[in-house]
Coordinates of C-alpha atoms in Angstrom, one line a residue:
X19 CA -0.1 -0.4 -0.4
X20 CA 1.0 3.6 0.2
X21 CA 1.1 6.6 1.2
X22 CA -2.4 7.8 0.4
X23 CA -4.1 4.4 1.1
X24 CA -2.0 4.3 4.9
X25 CA -3.5 8.6 5.8
X26 CA -7.3 7.5 4.5
X27 CA -7.3 5.1 6.3
X28 CA -5.9 6.8 9.8
X29 CA -8.0 8.1 12.3
X30 CA -7.8 12.3 12.3
X31 CA -6.0 12.4 15.9
X32 CA -3.2 10.6 13.8
X33 CA -3.3 12.7 11.3
X34 CA -2.9 15.8 13.2
X35 CA 0.5 14.4 14.6
X36 CA 2.0 14.0 11.3
X37 CA 0.6 17.1 9.3
X38 CA 2.2 18.8 13.0
X39 CA 5.2 17.2 12.9
X40 CA 5.6 18.2 9.2
X41 CA 5.0 22.0 9.5
X42 CA 2.2 21.4 7.3
X43 CA -1.0 24.7 7.4
X44 CA -4.1 23.3 7.1
X45 CA -7.0 22.7 8.8
X46 CA -6.7 20.4 11.6
X47 CA -10.4 19.6 11.8
X48 CA -10.2 18.6 7.7
X49 CA -8.8 15.3 7.2
X50 CA -9.0 15.6 3.7
X51 CA -7.2 19.0 4.4
X52 CA -5.2 16.7 6.9
X53 CA -4.4 13.6 3.6
X54 CA -4.0 16.5 1.0
X55 CA -1.1 18.4 2.9
X56 CA 0.8 15.6 4.5
X57 CA 1.1 14.1 1.3
X58 CA 2.4 17.0 -0.2
X59 CA 4.9 17.7 2.3
X60 CA 6.3 14.4 3.3
X61 CA 6.4 12.5 -0.4
X62 CA 8.4 15.9 -2.5
X63 CA 12.2 15.2 -3.1
X64 CA 13.0 18.6 -1.2
X65 CA 11.9 18.0 2.0
X66 CA 12.4 14.2 2.3
X67 CA 16.4 14.9 1.2
X68 CA 16.2 17.4 3.7
X69 CA 14.9 14.6 6.2
X70 CA 18.0 12.2 4.5
X71 CA 20.9 14.4 5.0
X72 CA 19.7 14.6 8.9
X73 CA 18.6 11.1 9.8
X74 CA 21.0 10.5 13.4
X75 CA 23.2 6.6 12.8
X76 CA 19.9 5.4 14.8
X77 CA 17.4 6.7 12.4
X78 CA 19.7 5.3 9.2
X79 CA 20.2 2.3 10.5
X80 CA 16.5 1.2 11.3
X81 CA 15.2 3.3 7.8
X82 CA 18.1 0.5 6.6
X83 CA 16.9 -2.2 8.2
X84 CA 13.2 -1.4 6.8
X85 CA 14.5 -0.7 3.3
X86 CA 15.8 -3.8 3.1
X87 CA 13.8 -6.6 4.2
X88 CA 10.6 -8.0 2.2
X89 CA 7.9 -8.4 4.6
X90 CA 5.0 -6.3 4.7
X91 CA 4.4 -5.5 8.3
X92 CA 6.2 -5.9 11.5
X93 CA 5.2 -6.7 15.7
X94 CA 6.1 -3.9 17.8
X95 CA 8.5 -6.0 19.4
X96 CA 10.1 -7.3 15.6
X97 CA 10.2 -3.7 15.5
X98 CA 11.7 -2.8 19.1
X99 CA 14.4 -5.5 19.0
X100 CA 15.9 -3.7 15.3
X101 CA 14.9 -0.4 17.0
X102 CA 17.5 -1.7 19.9
X103 CA 19.9 -3.2 17.6
X104 CA 20.5 -0.1 15.6
X105 CA 21.0 1.9 18.6
X106 CA 22.8 -0.8 20.6
X107 CA 26.8 0.0 20.0
X108 CA 25.9 4.3 20.2
X109 CA 27.9 6.1 22.8
X110 CA 26.6 5.7 27.0
X111 CA 24.6 8.9 27.6
X112 CA 24.0 9.6 23.9
X113 CA 22.3 5.8 23.1
X114 CA 18.6 7.3 22.1
X115 CA 16.0 5.3 23.3
X116 CA 14.3 2.7 21.0
X117 CA 10.8 3.6 21.6
X118 CA 11.1 7.3 20.7
X119 CA 12.9 5.9 17.8
X120 CA 9.9 3.9 16.5
X121 CA 7.5 7.2 17.9
X122 CA 9.3 9.8 15.9
X123 CA 8.9 7.2 12.2
X124 CA 6.0 7.7 13.3
X125 CA 5.2 11.2 14.0
X126 CA 6.7 11.7 10.3
X127 CA 4.4 9.3 8.7
X128 CA 7.1 6.8 8.0
X129 CA 5.5 4.2 10.0
X130 CA 1.1 3.2 9.9
X131 CA -0.4 0.0 11.8
X132 CA -2.0 -2.3 9.1
X133 CA -5.2 -1.6 7.2
X134 CA -6.8 -5.1 7.5
X135 CA -7.7 -7.7 10.5
X136 CA -4.6 -9.3 9.8
X137 CA -2.4 -6.9 9.7
X138 CA -3.8 -3.9 11.9
X139 CA -1.6 -5.7 14.7
X140 CA 1.5 -4.9 13.1
X141 CA 3.6 -1.9 11.7
X142 CA 4.2 -0.7 8.2
X143 CA 6.3 1.4 5.5
X144 CA 3.9 2.3 2.3
X145 CA 6.1 1.5 -0.8
X146 CA 5.9 4.7 -2.4
X147 CA 8.0 6.4 0.3
X148 CA 9.9 3.4 0.5
X149 CA 11.0 4.3 -2.8
X150 CA 11.4 7.9 -2.0
X151 CA 13.6 7.5 1.2
X152 CA 16.0 5.1 -0.3
X153 CA 16.2 7.8 -3.3
X154 CA 17.1 10.6 -0.7
X155 CA 19.1 8.1 1.3
X156 CA 21.3 7.3 -2.3
X157 CA 21.5 11.1 -2.7
X158 CA 22.8 11.6 0.8
X159 CA 25.5 9.2 0.2
X160 CA 27.0 10.2 -3.4
X161 CA 27.5 13.4 -2.4
X162 CA 29.8 12.2 0.1
X163 CA 31.8 10.1 -2.4
X164 CA 34.6 11.2 -4.5
X165 CA 34.4 9.9 -8.6
X166 CA 37.9 8.9 -10.5
X167 CA 39.0 8.8 -13.7
X168 CA 39.7 5.1 -15.1
X169 CA 42.8 3.8 -12.6
X170 CA 45.6 1.5 -14.6
X171 CA 44.9 -1.5 -13.2
X172 CA 41.9 -3.2 -11.7
X173 CA 40.9 -6.6 -11.2
X174 CA 37.8 -7.6 -12.4
X175 CA 36.8 -11.3 -10.7
X176 CA 33.5 -11.9 -12.4
X177 CA 33.2 -15.1 -13.5
X178 CA 36.4 -16.5 -11.5
X179 CA 34.5 -18.0 -8.5
X180 CA 31.9 -20.0 -10.6
X181 CA 34.6 -21.4 -12.5
X182 CA 36.4 -22.6 -9.0
X183 CA 33.6 -24.5 -8.1
X184 CA 34.4 -26.7 -11.0
X185 CA 37.6 -26.4 -10.2
X186 CA 37.6 -27.4 -6.4
X187 CA 34.8 -30.2 -7.9
X188 CA 37.1 -31.6 -10.4
X189 CA 39.7 -31.6 -8.4
X190 CA 37.6 -34.2 -5.9
X191 CA 37.3 -37.0 -8.5
X192 CA 40.7 -36.9 -9.7
X193 CA 41.8 -37.3 -5.5
X194 CA 40.9 -38.9 -2.5
X195 CA 40.8 -35.7 -0.1
X196 CA 41.0 -36.7 3.4
X197 CA 39.7 -34.5 6.4
X198 CA 42.2 -33.9 10.0
X199 CA 39.3 -35.4 13.2
X200 CA 38.6 -31.7 13.0
X201 CA 37.2 -32.1 9.6
X202 CA 39.7 -29.7 8.3
X203 CA 41.6 -30.5 4.8
X204 CA 45.4 -31.0 5.1
X205 CA 47.2 -28.3 4.8
X206 CA 49.4 -30.2 2.2
X207 CA 46.1 -31.3 -0.1
X208 CA 44.9 -27.7 0.2
X209 CA 48.2 -26.5 -1.0
X210 CA 47.8 -28.4 -4.3
X211 CA 43.3 -27.1 -4.4
X212 CA 44.2 -23.9 -4.0
X213 CA 47.4 -23.8 -6.7
X214 CA 44.1 -24.8 -9.2
X215 CA 42.2 -22.3 -8.4
X216 CA 41.9 -18.7 -10.6
X217 CA 42.7 -16.1 -8.1
X218 CA 45.5 -17.8 -5.9
X219 CA 45.0 -17.8 -1.9
X220 CA 47.6 -18.9 0.3
X221 CA 47.0 -21.5 3.5
X222 CA 46.1 -19.7 6.7
X223 CA 49.0 -19.1 9.3
X224 CA 49.1 -18.7 12.7
X225 CA 46.4 -16.3 12.7
X226 CA 44.6 -15.0 15.7
X227 CA 40.7 -15.6 16.4
X228 CA 37.8 -16.2 12.9
X229 CA 34.5 -17.0 14.0
X230 CA 31.4 -15.3 12.0
X231 CA 31.8 -15.8 8.4
X232 CA 31.5 -19.9 8.3
X233 CA 31.5 -23.3 8.8
X234 CA 35.0 -23.5 7.7
X235 CA 36.0 -19.5 8.2
X236 CA 38.3 -21.5 10.9
X237 CA 40.3 -22.7 8.9
X238 CA 40.2 -21.4 5.5
X239 CA 41.3 -18.3 3.1
X240 CA 38.5 -15.9 2.8
X241 CA 37.8 -16.7 -0.7
X242 CA 38.2 -20.7 0.1
X243 CA 36.2 -20.9 3.2
X244 CA 32.6 -19.5 1.2
X245 CA 33.6 -21.4 -2.1
X246 CA 33.8 -24.8 0.6
X247 CA 30.8 -24.1 2.4
X248 CA 28.9 -23.0 -0.9
X249 CA 29.0 -26.1 -1.9
X250 CA 28.3 -28.0 0.8
X251 CA 25.8 -26.5 1.5
X252 CA 24.4 -26.5 -2.0
X253 CA 25.4 -30.6 -1.8
X254 CA 27.6 -31.4 -4.2
X255 CA 30.5 -32.5 -1.6
X256 CA 29.8 -34.2 1.1
X257 CA 32.0 -34.9 4.3
X258 CA 31.8 -39.0 5.7
X259 CA 34.3 -40.6 7.3
X260 CA 36.6 -38.7 7.6
X261 CA 37.2 -38.4 3.8
X262 CA 35.7 -34.9 1.6
X263 CA 34.1 -36.8 -1.7
X264 CA 32.1 -36.1 -4.9
X265 CA 28.3 -36.4 -4.2
X266 CA 26.3 -37.6 -6.8
X267 CA 24.6 -33.6 -7.3
X268 CA 28.6 -32.5 -7.6
X269 CA 28.9 -35.1 -10.2
X270 CA 26.0 -34.1 -12.4
X271 CA 26.9 -30.5 -11.9
X272 CA 30.4 -31.0 -13.4
X273 CA 29.7 -32.8 -16.7
X274 CA 26.8 -29.7 -17.1
X275 CA 27.8 -27.0 -19.3
X276 CA 26.6 -24.4 -17.2
X277 CA 28.2 -22.4 -14.6
X278 CA 26.8 -22.0 -11.6
X279 CA 24.3 -19.5 -10.7
X280 CA 25.8 -16.1 -9.5
X281 CA 22.5 -14.7 -8.4
X282 CA 22.3 -17.8 -5.7
X283 CA 25.7 -17.9 -4.5
X284 CA 24.9 -14.2 -3.1
X285 CA 21.7 -15.2 -1.9
X286 CA 24.2 -17.8 -0.1
X287 CA 26.5 -14.9 1.1
X288 CA 24.0 -12.0 2.6
X289 CA 22.3 -15.6 4.2
X290 CA 26.4 -17.3 5.9
X291 CA 26.8 -13.7 6.5
X292 CA 23.8 -12.2 7.9
X293 CA 24.3 -13.8 11.3
X294 CA 27.6 -11.7 12.0
X295 CA 26.6 -8.8 9.7
X296 CA 22.7 -8.3 10.4
X297 CA 23.1 -5.6 7.9
X298 CA 24.7 -6.9 5.5
X299 CA 22.2 -7.0 2.6
X300 CA 21.9 -3.3 2.9
X301 CA 25.8 -3.0 2.6
X302 CA 26.0 -4.5 -0.3
X303 CA 23.1 -2.6 -1.8
X304 CA 24.5 0.7 -1.1
X305 CA 28.4 -0.5 -2.0
X306 CA 27.5 -1.7 -5.8
X307 CA 24.8 1.1 -6.1
X308 CA 27.3 3.8 -4.9
X309 CA 30.0 2.5 -7.2
X310 CA 28.4 2.6 -10.9
X311 CA 31.4 4.6 -12.1
X312 CA 34.9 5.1 -10.2
X313 CA 34.9 5.6 -7.3
X314 CA 37.8 5.6 -4.1
X315 CA 37.2 3.4 -1.5
X316 CA 38.6 5.8 1.0
X317 CA 35.8 7.7 0.3
X318 CA 32.7 4.4 -0.4
X319 CA 34.1 3.2 3.2
X320 CA 33.9 6.7 5.0
X321 CA 29.9 6.8 3.6
X322 CA 28.9 3.8 4.3
X323 CA 30.5 3.7 7.8
X324 CA 26.6 4.9 9.6
X325 CA 25.6 1.7 8.4
X326 CA 28.9 -1.5 9.9
X327 CA 28.6 -1.9 13.1
X328 CA 31.8 -4.3 14.8
X329 CA 31.9 -7.9 15.2
X330 CA 34.0 -8.4 17.8
X331 CA 38.1 -8.4 16.4
X332 CA 36.9 -7.0 13.0
X333 CA 36.1 -3.1 13.1
X334 CA 33.3 -1.0 11.5
X335 CA 35.9 -0.8 8.0
X336 CA 37.2 -4.1 8.5
X337 CA 33.5 -5.3 8.3
X338 CA 33.3 -3.2 5.3
X339 CA 36.4 -3.2 3.4
X340 CA 36.7 -7.3 3.6
X341 CA 34.0 -8.9 4.5
X342 CA 31.7 -6.8 2.4
X343 CA 33.7 -5.2 -0.3
X344 CA 36.4 -7.7 -1.0
X345 CA 33.5 -10.7 -0.6
X346 CA 31.7 -9.1 -3.9
X347 CA 35.3 -8.4 -5.4
X348 CA 35.1 -12.6 -5.0
X349 CA 31.1 -12.8 -6.5
X350 CA 32.7 -10.9 -10.1
X351 CA 30.8 -8.0 -8.3
X352 CA 32.6 -5.3 -7.5
X353 CA 35.9 -3.9 -9.9
X354 CA 38.5 -3.2 -7.5
X355 CA 41.9 -1.5 -9.1
X356 CA 44.6 1.2 -7.6
X357 CA 44.8 4.5 -9.1
X358 CA 48.4 6.7 -9.7
X359 CA 46.5 9.8 -7.4
X360 CA 44.1 8.2 -5.6
X361 CA 45.4 4.5 -4.5
X362 CA 42.3 2.4 -4.0
X363 CA 39.1 3.0 -6.0
X364 CA 36.1 0.3 -6.6
X365 CA 33.5 0.0 -9.2
X366 CA 30.2 -1.9 -9.8
X367 CA 30.6 -4.8 -12.4
X368 CA 28.0 -4.4 -14.6
X369 CA 26.6 -8.3 -14.0
X370 CA 25.5 -6.5 -10.5
X371 CA 22.7 -4.4 -12.4
X372 CA 20.7 -6.7 -11.9
X373 CA 21.3 -8.3 -9.1
X374 CA 20.3 -5.1 -7.4
X375 CA 16.9 -5.2 -6.9
X376 CA 17.0 -9.1 -6.0
X377 CA 19.9 -8.2 -3.2
X378 CA 17.1 -5.8 -2.2
X379 CA 14.1 -8.3 -1.6
X380 CA 15.9 -11.9 -0.5
X381 CA 17.4 -8.6 2.9
X382 CA 19.5 -11.6 4.0
X383 CA 16.8 -14.0 4.9
X384 CA 15.7 -16.8 3.0
X385 CA 14.1 -16.5 0.6
X386 CA 10.2 -17.3 0.6
X387 CA 8.2 -18.0 -1.9
X388 CA 6.0 -15.1 -1.1
X389 CA 6.9 -11.2 -0.6
X390 CA 6.0 -8.5 -2.6
X391 CA 9.9 -6.7 -2.8
X392 CA 10.6 -3.3 -1.4
X393 CA 10.4 0.1 -5.1
X394 CA 13.6 0.9 -4.2
X395 CA 16.0 2.3 -7.1
X396 CA 15.1 2.1 -10.3

């Protein structure tokens, strides 16, 4: 439903609160005048841009949590949990009250109770307001980006991860791969596997704590850890009786001439990283959307820094650079280059355009059979 629909169902007291919050000049006793005044104000680009520019970190996080979730509504408890999560790492003494955060969204006309018997206990964001708010947040982010010309050299890994799935499966077909008691590939065998992949990685040496980003993240380098977990998830390989074996599905995939479905790999990555990075879908979406041309890595990280939060040993900057940007590069959706005067630069691959709205729909959640996609940036 759009904003006009929700306003028609709202009572005059709620309309009055929204109109007062928005500074509307109208007859507060006329429901029709209130609705027209609110519509003429809230969806206006200048008004929305001004609000988006002044959003606090907590406001920005909660807004993105709502934009990048395909569900049509949230219970009071679910929304309270998201508001609390949005404020959790704010400094003591400056941490906004999560209930006030939700109340502020309602006063702005961003959240309404559903209109049907089934949804009246849920809070919903109007679809046209989602589009307007997303566009304004995008413009806010874009203003702080540093754009540059094409770098002298850059890495483009598009298609390489899909190719390496088959390279990994081919190795398992031709070699026995024993596992340690912890279910880990022995280092000498791992070196052979890594040497046969298109993107070279070194086995992990002595490193600090590694956890949170997949079953095997503790034992393998970042890209191979994801590739291994994906193959297990897709049922292409199985750990059986101290061996890593190719399954019947894996043999079939090897025999197929088709490439691995890129969206299925991206979708799995969103689900895998959602635990340590609840805002992974928003960060992935904005990274790809904002990097339509070459931009400096430094300005992109600084731009998205308010949305990122630390995860144990990972700082917000590490989360952005290593868990989001580098993984998007490994997935073939982002190019990473080195500019002679501006340092590290990034740009979205052309293939990202077909993935963007699917990221917004999935929102890092398990894909559901039903659920309307939020109309974000067109």
